Tab-separated table of C-alpha atoms in Angstrom:
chain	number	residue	atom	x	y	z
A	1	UNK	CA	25.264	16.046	-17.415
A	2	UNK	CA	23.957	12.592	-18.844
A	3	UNK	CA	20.624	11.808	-19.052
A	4	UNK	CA	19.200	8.581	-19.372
A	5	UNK	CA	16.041	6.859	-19.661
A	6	UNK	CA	15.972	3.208	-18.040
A	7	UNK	CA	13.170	0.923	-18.425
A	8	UNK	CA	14.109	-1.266	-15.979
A	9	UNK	CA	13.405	-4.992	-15.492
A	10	UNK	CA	14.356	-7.206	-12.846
A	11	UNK	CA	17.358	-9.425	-15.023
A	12	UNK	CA	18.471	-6.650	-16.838
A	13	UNK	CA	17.758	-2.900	-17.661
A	14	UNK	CA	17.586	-0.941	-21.367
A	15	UNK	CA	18.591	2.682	-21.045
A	16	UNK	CA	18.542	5.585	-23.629
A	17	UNK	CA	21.160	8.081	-22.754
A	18	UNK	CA	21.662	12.202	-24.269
A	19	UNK	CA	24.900	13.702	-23.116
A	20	UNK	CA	23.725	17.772	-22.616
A	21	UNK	CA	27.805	19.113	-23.705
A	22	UNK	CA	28.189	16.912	-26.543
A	23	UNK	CA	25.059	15.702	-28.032
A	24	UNK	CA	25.945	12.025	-28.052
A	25	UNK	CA	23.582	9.909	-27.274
A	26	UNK	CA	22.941	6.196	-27.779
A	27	UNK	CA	21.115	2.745	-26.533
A	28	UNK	CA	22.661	0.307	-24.518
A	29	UNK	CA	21.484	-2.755	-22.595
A	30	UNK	CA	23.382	-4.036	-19.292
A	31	UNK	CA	22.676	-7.357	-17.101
A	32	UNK	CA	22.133	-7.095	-13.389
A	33	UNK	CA	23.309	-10.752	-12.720
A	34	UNK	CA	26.954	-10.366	-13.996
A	35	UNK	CA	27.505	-7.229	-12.578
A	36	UNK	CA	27.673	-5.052	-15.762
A	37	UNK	CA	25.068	-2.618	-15.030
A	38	UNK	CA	26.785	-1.767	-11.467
A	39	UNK	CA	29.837	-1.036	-13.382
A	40	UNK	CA	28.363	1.106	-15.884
A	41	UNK	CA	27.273	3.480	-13.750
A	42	UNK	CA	30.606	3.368	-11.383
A	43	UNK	CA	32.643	4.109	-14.649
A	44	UNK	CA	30.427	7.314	-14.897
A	45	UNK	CA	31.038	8.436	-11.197
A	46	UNK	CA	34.836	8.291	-11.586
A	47	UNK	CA	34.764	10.018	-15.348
A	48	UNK	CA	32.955	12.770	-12.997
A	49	UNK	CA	30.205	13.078	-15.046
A	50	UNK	CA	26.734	14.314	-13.516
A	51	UNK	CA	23.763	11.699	-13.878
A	52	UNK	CA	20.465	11.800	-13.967
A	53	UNK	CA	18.024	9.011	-14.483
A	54	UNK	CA	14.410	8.429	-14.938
A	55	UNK	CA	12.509	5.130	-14.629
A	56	UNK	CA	8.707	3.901	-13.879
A	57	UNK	CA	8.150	3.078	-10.265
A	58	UNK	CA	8.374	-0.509	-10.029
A	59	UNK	CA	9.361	-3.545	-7.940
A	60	UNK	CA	12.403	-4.817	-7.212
A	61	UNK	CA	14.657	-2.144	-7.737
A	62	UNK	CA	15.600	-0.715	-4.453
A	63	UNK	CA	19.247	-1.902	-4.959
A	64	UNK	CA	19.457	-0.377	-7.958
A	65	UNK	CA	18.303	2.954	-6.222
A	66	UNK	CA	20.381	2.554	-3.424
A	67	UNK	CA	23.092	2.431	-5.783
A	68	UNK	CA	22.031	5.953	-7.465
A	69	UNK	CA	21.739	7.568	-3.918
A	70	UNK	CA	25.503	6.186	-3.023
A	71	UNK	CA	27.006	7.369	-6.323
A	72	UNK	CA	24.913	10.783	-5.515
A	73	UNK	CA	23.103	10.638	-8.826
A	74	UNK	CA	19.562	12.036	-9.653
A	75	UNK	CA	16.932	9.967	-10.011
A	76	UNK	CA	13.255	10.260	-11.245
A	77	UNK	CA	10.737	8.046	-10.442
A	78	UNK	CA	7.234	8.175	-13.113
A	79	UNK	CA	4.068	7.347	-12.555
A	80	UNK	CA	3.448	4.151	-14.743
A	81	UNK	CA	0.195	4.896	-16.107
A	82	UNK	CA	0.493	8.465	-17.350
A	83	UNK	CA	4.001	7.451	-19.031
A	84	UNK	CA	1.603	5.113	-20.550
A	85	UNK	CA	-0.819	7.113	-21.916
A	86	UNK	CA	2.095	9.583	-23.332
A	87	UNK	CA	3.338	7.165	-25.476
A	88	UNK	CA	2.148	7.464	-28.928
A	89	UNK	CA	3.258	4.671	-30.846
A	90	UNK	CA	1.409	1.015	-30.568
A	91	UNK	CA	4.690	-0.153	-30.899
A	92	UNK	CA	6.374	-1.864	-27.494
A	93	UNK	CA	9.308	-2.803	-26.776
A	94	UNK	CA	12.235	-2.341	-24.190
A	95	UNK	CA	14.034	-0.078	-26.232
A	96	UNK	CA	10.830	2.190	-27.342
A	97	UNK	CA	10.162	2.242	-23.307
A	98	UNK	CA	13.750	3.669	-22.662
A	99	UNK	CA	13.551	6.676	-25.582
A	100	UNK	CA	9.788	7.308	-24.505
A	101	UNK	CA	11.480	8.024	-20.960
A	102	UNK	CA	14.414	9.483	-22.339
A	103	UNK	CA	12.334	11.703	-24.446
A	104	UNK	CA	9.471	12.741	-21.750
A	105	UNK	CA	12.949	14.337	-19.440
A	106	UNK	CA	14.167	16.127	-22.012
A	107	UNK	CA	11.493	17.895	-22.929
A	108	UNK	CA	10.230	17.916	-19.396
A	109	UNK	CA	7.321	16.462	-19.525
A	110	UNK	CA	8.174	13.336	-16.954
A	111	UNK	CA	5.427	12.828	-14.804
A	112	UNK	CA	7.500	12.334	-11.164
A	113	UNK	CA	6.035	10.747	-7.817
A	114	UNK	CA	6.648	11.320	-4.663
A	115	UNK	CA	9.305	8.515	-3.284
A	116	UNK	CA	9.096	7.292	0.531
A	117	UNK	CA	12.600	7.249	2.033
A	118	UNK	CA	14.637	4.562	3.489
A	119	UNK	CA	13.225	4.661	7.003
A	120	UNK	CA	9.943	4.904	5.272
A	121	UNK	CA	10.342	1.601	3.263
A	122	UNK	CA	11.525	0.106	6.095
A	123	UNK	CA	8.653	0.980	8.770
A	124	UNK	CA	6.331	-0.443	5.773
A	125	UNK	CA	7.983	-3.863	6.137
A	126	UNK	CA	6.796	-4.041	9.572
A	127	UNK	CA	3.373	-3.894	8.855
A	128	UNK	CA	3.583	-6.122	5.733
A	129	UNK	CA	5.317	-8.495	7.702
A	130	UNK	CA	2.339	-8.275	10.667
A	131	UNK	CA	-0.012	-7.982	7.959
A	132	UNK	CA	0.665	-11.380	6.439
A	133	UNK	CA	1.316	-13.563	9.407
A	134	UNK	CA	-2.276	-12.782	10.786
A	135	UNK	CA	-2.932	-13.975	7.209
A	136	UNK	CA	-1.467	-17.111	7.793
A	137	UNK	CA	-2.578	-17.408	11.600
A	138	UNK	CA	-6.160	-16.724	10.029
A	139	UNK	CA	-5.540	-19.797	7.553
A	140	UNK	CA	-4.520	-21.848	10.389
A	141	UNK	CA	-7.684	-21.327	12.498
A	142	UNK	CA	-9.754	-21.997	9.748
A	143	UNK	CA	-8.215	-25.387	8.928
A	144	UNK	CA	-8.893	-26.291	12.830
A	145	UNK	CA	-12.280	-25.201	12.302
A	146	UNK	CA	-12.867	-27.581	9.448
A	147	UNK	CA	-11.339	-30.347	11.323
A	148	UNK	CA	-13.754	-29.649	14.376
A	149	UNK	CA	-16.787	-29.036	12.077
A	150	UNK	CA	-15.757	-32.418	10.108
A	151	UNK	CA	-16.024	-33.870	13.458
A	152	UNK	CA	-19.712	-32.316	14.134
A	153	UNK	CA	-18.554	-29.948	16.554
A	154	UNK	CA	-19.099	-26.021	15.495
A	155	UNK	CA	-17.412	-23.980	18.301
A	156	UNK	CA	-16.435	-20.542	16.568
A	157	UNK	CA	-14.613	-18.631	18.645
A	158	UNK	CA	-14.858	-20.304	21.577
A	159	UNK	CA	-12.720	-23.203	19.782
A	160	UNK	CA	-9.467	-21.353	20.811
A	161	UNK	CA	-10.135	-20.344	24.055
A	162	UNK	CA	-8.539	-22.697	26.585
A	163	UNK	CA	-11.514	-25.079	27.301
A	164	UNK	CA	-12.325	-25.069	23.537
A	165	UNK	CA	-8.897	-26.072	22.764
A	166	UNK	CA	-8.997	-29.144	25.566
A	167	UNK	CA	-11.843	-30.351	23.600
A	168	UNK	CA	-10.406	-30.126	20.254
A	169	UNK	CA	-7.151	-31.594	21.629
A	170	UNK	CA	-9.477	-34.952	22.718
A	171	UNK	CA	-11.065	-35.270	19.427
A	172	UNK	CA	-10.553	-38.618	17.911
A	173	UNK	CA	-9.155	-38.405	14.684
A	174	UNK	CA	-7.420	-40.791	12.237
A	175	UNK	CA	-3.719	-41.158	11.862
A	176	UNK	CA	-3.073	-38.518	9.798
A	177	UNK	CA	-6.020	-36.083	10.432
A	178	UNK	CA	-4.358	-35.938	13.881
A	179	UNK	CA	-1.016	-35.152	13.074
A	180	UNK	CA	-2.216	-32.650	10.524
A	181	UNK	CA	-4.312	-30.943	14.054
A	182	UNK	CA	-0.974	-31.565	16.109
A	183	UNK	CA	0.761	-29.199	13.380
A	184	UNK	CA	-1.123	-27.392	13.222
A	185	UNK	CA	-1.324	-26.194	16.343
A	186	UNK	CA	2.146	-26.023	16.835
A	187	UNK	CA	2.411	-23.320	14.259
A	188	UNK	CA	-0.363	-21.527	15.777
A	189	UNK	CA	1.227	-21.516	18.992
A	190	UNK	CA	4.471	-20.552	17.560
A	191	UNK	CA	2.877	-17.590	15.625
A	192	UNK	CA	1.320	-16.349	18.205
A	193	UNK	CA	4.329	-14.602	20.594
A	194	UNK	CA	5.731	-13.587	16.861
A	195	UNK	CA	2.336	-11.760	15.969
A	196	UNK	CA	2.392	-10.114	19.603
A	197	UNK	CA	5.562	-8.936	18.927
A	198	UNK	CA	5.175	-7.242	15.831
A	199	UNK	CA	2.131	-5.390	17.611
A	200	UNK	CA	3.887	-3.958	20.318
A	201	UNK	CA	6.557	-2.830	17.734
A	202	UNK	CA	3.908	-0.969	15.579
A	203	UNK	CA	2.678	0.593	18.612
A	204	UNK	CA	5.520	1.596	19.855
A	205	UNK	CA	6.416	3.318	15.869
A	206	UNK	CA	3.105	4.903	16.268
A	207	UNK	CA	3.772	6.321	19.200
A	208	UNK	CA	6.933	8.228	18.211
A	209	UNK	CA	5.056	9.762	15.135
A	210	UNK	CA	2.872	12.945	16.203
A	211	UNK	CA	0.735	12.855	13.274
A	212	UNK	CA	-0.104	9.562	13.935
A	213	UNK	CA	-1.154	10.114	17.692
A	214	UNK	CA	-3.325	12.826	16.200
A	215	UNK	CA	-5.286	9.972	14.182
A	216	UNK	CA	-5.925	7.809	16.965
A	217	UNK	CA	-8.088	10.076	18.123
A	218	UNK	CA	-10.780	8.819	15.603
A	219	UNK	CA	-12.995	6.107	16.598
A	220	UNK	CA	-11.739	2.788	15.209
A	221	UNK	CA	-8.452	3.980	14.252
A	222	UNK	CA	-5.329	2.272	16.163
A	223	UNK	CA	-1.738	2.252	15.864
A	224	UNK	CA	-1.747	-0.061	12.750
A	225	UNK	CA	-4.496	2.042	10.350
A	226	UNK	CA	-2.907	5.151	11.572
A	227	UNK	CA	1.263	4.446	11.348
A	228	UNK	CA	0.007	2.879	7.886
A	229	UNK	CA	-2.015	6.075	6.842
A	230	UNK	CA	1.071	8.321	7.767
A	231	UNK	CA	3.444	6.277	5.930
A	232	UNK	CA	1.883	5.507	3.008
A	233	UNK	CA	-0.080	8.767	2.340
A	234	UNK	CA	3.705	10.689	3.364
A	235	UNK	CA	2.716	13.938	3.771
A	236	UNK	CA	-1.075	16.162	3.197
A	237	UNK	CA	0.747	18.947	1.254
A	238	UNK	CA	0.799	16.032	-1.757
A	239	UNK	CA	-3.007	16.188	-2.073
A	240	UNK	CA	-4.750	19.711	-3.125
A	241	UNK	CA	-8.455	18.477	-2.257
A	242	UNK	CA	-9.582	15.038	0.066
A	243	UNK	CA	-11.336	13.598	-3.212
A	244	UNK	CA	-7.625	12.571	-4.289
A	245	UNK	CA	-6.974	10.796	-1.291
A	246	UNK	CA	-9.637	8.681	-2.198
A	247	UNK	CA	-8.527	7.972	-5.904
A	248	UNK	CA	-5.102	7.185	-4.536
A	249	UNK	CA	-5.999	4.764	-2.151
A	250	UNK	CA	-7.759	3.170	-4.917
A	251	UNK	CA	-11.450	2.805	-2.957
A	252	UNK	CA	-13.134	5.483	-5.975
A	253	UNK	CA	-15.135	3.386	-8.923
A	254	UNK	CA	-14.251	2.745	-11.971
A	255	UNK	CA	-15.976	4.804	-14.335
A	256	UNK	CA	-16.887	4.534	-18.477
A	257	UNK	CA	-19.406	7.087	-19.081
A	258	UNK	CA	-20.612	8.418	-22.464
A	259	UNK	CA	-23.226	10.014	-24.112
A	260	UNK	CA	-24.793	11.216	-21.092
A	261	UNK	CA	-24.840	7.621	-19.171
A	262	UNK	CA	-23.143	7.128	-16.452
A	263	UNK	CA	-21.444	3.236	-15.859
A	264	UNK	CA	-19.991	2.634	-12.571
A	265	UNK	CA	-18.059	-0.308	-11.831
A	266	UNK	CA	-15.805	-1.896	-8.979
A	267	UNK	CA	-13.277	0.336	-6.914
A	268	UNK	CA	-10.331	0.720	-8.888
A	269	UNK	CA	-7.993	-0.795	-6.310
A	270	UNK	CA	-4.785	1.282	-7.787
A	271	UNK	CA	-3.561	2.238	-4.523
A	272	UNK	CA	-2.087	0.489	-1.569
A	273	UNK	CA	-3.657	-2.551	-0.615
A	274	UNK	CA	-2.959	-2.967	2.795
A	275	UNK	CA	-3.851	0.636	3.289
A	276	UNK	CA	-7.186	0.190	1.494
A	277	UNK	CA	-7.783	-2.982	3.959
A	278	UNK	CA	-6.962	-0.970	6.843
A	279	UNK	CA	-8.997	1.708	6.497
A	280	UNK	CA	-12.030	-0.741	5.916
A	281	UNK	CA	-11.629	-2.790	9.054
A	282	UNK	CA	-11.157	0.777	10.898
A	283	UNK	CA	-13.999	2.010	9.093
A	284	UNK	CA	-16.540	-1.052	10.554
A	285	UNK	CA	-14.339	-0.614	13.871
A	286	UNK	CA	-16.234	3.072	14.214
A	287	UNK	CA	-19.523	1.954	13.220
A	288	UNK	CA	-19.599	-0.541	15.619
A	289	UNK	CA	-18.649	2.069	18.296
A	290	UNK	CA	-20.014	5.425	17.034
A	291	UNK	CA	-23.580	5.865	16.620
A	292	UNK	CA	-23.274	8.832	13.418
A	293	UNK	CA	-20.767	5.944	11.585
A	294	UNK	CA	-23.255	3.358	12.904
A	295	UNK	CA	-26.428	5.637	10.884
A	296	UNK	CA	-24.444	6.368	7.907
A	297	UNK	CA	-23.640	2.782	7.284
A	298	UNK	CA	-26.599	1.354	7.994
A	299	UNK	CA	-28.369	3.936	5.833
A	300	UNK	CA	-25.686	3.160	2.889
A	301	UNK	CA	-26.380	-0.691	3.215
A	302	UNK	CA	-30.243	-0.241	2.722
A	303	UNK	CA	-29.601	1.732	-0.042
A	304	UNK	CA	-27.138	-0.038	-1.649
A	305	UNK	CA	-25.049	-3.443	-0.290
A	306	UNK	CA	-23.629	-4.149	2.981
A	307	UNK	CA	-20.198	-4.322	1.148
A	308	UNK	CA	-20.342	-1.341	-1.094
A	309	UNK	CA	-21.100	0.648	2.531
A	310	UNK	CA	-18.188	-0.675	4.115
A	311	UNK	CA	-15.902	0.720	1.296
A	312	UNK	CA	-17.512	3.902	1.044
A	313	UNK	CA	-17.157	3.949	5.065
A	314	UNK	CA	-13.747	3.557	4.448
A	315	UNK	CA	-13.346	5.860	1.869
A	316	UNK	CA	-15.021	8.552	4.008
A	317	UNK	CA	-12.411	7.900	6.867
A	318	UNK	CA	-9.340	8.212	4.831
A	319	UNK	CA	-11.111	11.678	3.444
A	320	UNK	CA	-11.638	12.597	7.334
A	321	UNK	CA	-8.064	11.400	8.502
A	322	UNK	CA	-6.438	13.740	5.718
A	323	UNK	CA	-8.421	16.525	6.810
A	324	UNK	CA	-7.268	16.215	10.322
A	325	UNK	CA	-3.849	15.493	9.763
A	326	UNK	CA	-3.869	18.613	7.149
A	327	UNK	CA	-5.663	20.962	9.558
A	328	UNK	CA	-3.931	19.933	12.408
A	329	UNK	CA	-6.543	18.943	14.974
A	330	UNK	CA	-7.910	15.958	16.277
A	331	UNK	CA	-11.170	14.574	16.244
A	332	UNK	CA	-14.473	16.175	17.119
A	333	UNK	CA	-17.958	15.298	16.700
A	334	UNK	CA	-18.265	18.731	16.078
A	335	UNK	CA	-18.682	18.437	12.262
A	336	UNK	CA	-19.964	15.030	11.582
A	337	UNK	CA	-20.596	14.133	8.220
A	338	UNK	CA	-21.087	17.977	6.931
A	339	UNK	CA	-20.984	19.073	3.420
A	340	UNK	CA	-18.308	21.658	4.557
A	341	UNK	CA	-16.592	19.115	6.764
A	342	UNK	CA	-12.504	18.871	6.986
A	343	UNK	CA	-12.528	22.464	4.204
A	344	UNK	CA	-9.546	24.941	5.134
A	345	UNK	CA	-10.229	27.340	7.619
A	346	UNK	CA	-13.385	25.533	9.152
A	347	UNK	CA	-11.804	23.801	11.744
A	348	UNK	CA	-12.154	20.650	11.849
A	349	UNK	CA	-11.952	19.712	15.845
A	350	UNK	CA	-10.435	21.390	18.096
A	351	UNK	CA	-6.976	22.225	17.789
């Protein structure tokens, strides 16, 4: 068995290996572009010898894991900050990284994550691709808002409805303020039958995942927040307490108390962000419909800020949805907002 710790990087990759029979170990560092690094760890499959790798979770590696899984090698995946805070020396540097991680599996210490599998990754592109056309469809509308609003005309919403858009369409603009509304409108009506079509995809993945029908039984939740909370959160049995849920979604503040004070600052945002954006939308989505979400807000924005309320509404619903996808039920107004809501053995909703 060969162990080896890879700090990884998206050109090239240093790696600190420790062969358990013999004892040898060493430092290398192979390219990605040419090739070498592939063949490195082909040469190993064909010598026979067992592998097993360890590496921070980071971006842009999935062909480098899919190239693990196909040469059935182990691989580790470590939670960037606490490799951080095991390393000792002040001294960084690509080779230091590789023996830290090298070091933290022998003596097995290596703080793993959980890792989403292929189909997983995959669903996730399919919201992140929704995700960011509406971004772009939203930058769109707003640039044909300016253009009406330059022109003294403030229509809102009503500018894209189909008398709104007549108007806009008869606006007299110079030369190249109306080409600039021609394209854009082109784009948005382009983007449009895309943006529909994602939808209907997402619902149609939410449908075929239980858990995820369970959730949409929460007011304000819909096939989007709720096939992005099963995804990204994976599975309950990961989190021992709903508190966590919060922390890894990133919606908790920061926090540098001492001596008895107590500073607060923003949310941490260390978790997903598309999640965390999801479950805020959702979160105003209830309020609006559900008079208990509707008090609690309201009460949270008098005390504090309209948008510190809306985070801690969202916070609160990702704490609720893990209860109910842990528990097994679906929702009831049964235990709203309880001290004991969502605990083991209470309950929570009928199952």
């Amino acid at each position: 068995m060969m162990i080896i710790g890879v700090d990884y990087h998206p050109s090239f990759q240093a790696i600190a290996f420790f062969v358990e029979e013999t004892g040898e170990c060493g430092e290398q560092e192979l390219n990605h572009s040419d090739g070498q690094a592939e063949k490195f760890y082909r040469d190993l499959k064909q010598r026979g010898i067992g592998v097993r790798v360890g590496m921070e979770a980071t971006g842009y590696s999935r062909w480098f894991e899919r190239l693990l899984a196909e040469l059935g090698f182990e691989v580790w995946m470590g939670d960037p900050a606490e490799i951080k805070a095991k390393r000792v020396k002040k001294r960084k540097t690509d080779r230091e990284d590789a023996r830290l991680l090298l070091k933290l599996m022998l003596e097995n210490n290596f703080p793993q994550v959980w890792v989403p599998g292929p189909e997983n990754r995959d669903l996730r592109q399919l919201l992140w691709h929704r995700h960011r056309l509406v971004q772009m469809r939203t930058r769109i509308m707003n640039q044909l808002q300016a253009l009406a609003m330059n022109e003294g005309y403030r229509w809102k919403k009503k500018l894209f409805s189909e008398q709104g858009r007549a108007q806009l369409e008869k606006l007299a603009l110079a030369p190249w303020g109306s080409r600039r509304r021609q394209e854009l409108l082109e784009l948005l009506d382009r983007m449009n039958p895309t943006i529909e079509e994602l939808t209907a995809a997402v619902e149609q993945e939410a449908r075929k995942q239980p858990e995820a029908l369970r959730l949409m039984t929460h007011p304000g939740v819909g096939p989007l927040t709720a096939l992005a909370y099963v995804l990204i959160i994976g599975t309950p049995t990961r989190f021992q307490r709903g508190k966590q849920i919060g922390t890894y979604v990133g919606m908790i503040p920061c926090e540098e108390s001492s001596a008895r004070k107590q500073r607060l600052g923003h949310i941490s945002k260390q978790g997903n962000s598309l999640l965390r954006f999801l479950l805020v939308e959702a979160a105003q989505a209830a309020t609006r419909s559900h008079p208990d979400w509707r008090r609690r807000y309201m009460h949270l924005a008098m005390r504090r800020h309209k948008s510190i309320a809306k985070v801690a509404m969202g916070r609160r619903l990702a704490i609720r949805l893990y209860w109910m996808w842990r528990n097994g039920c679906e929702y009831s107004q049964s235990l709203e907002f309880g001290s004991y809501a969502g605990q083991l053995g209470t309950g929570h909703g009928a199952k």
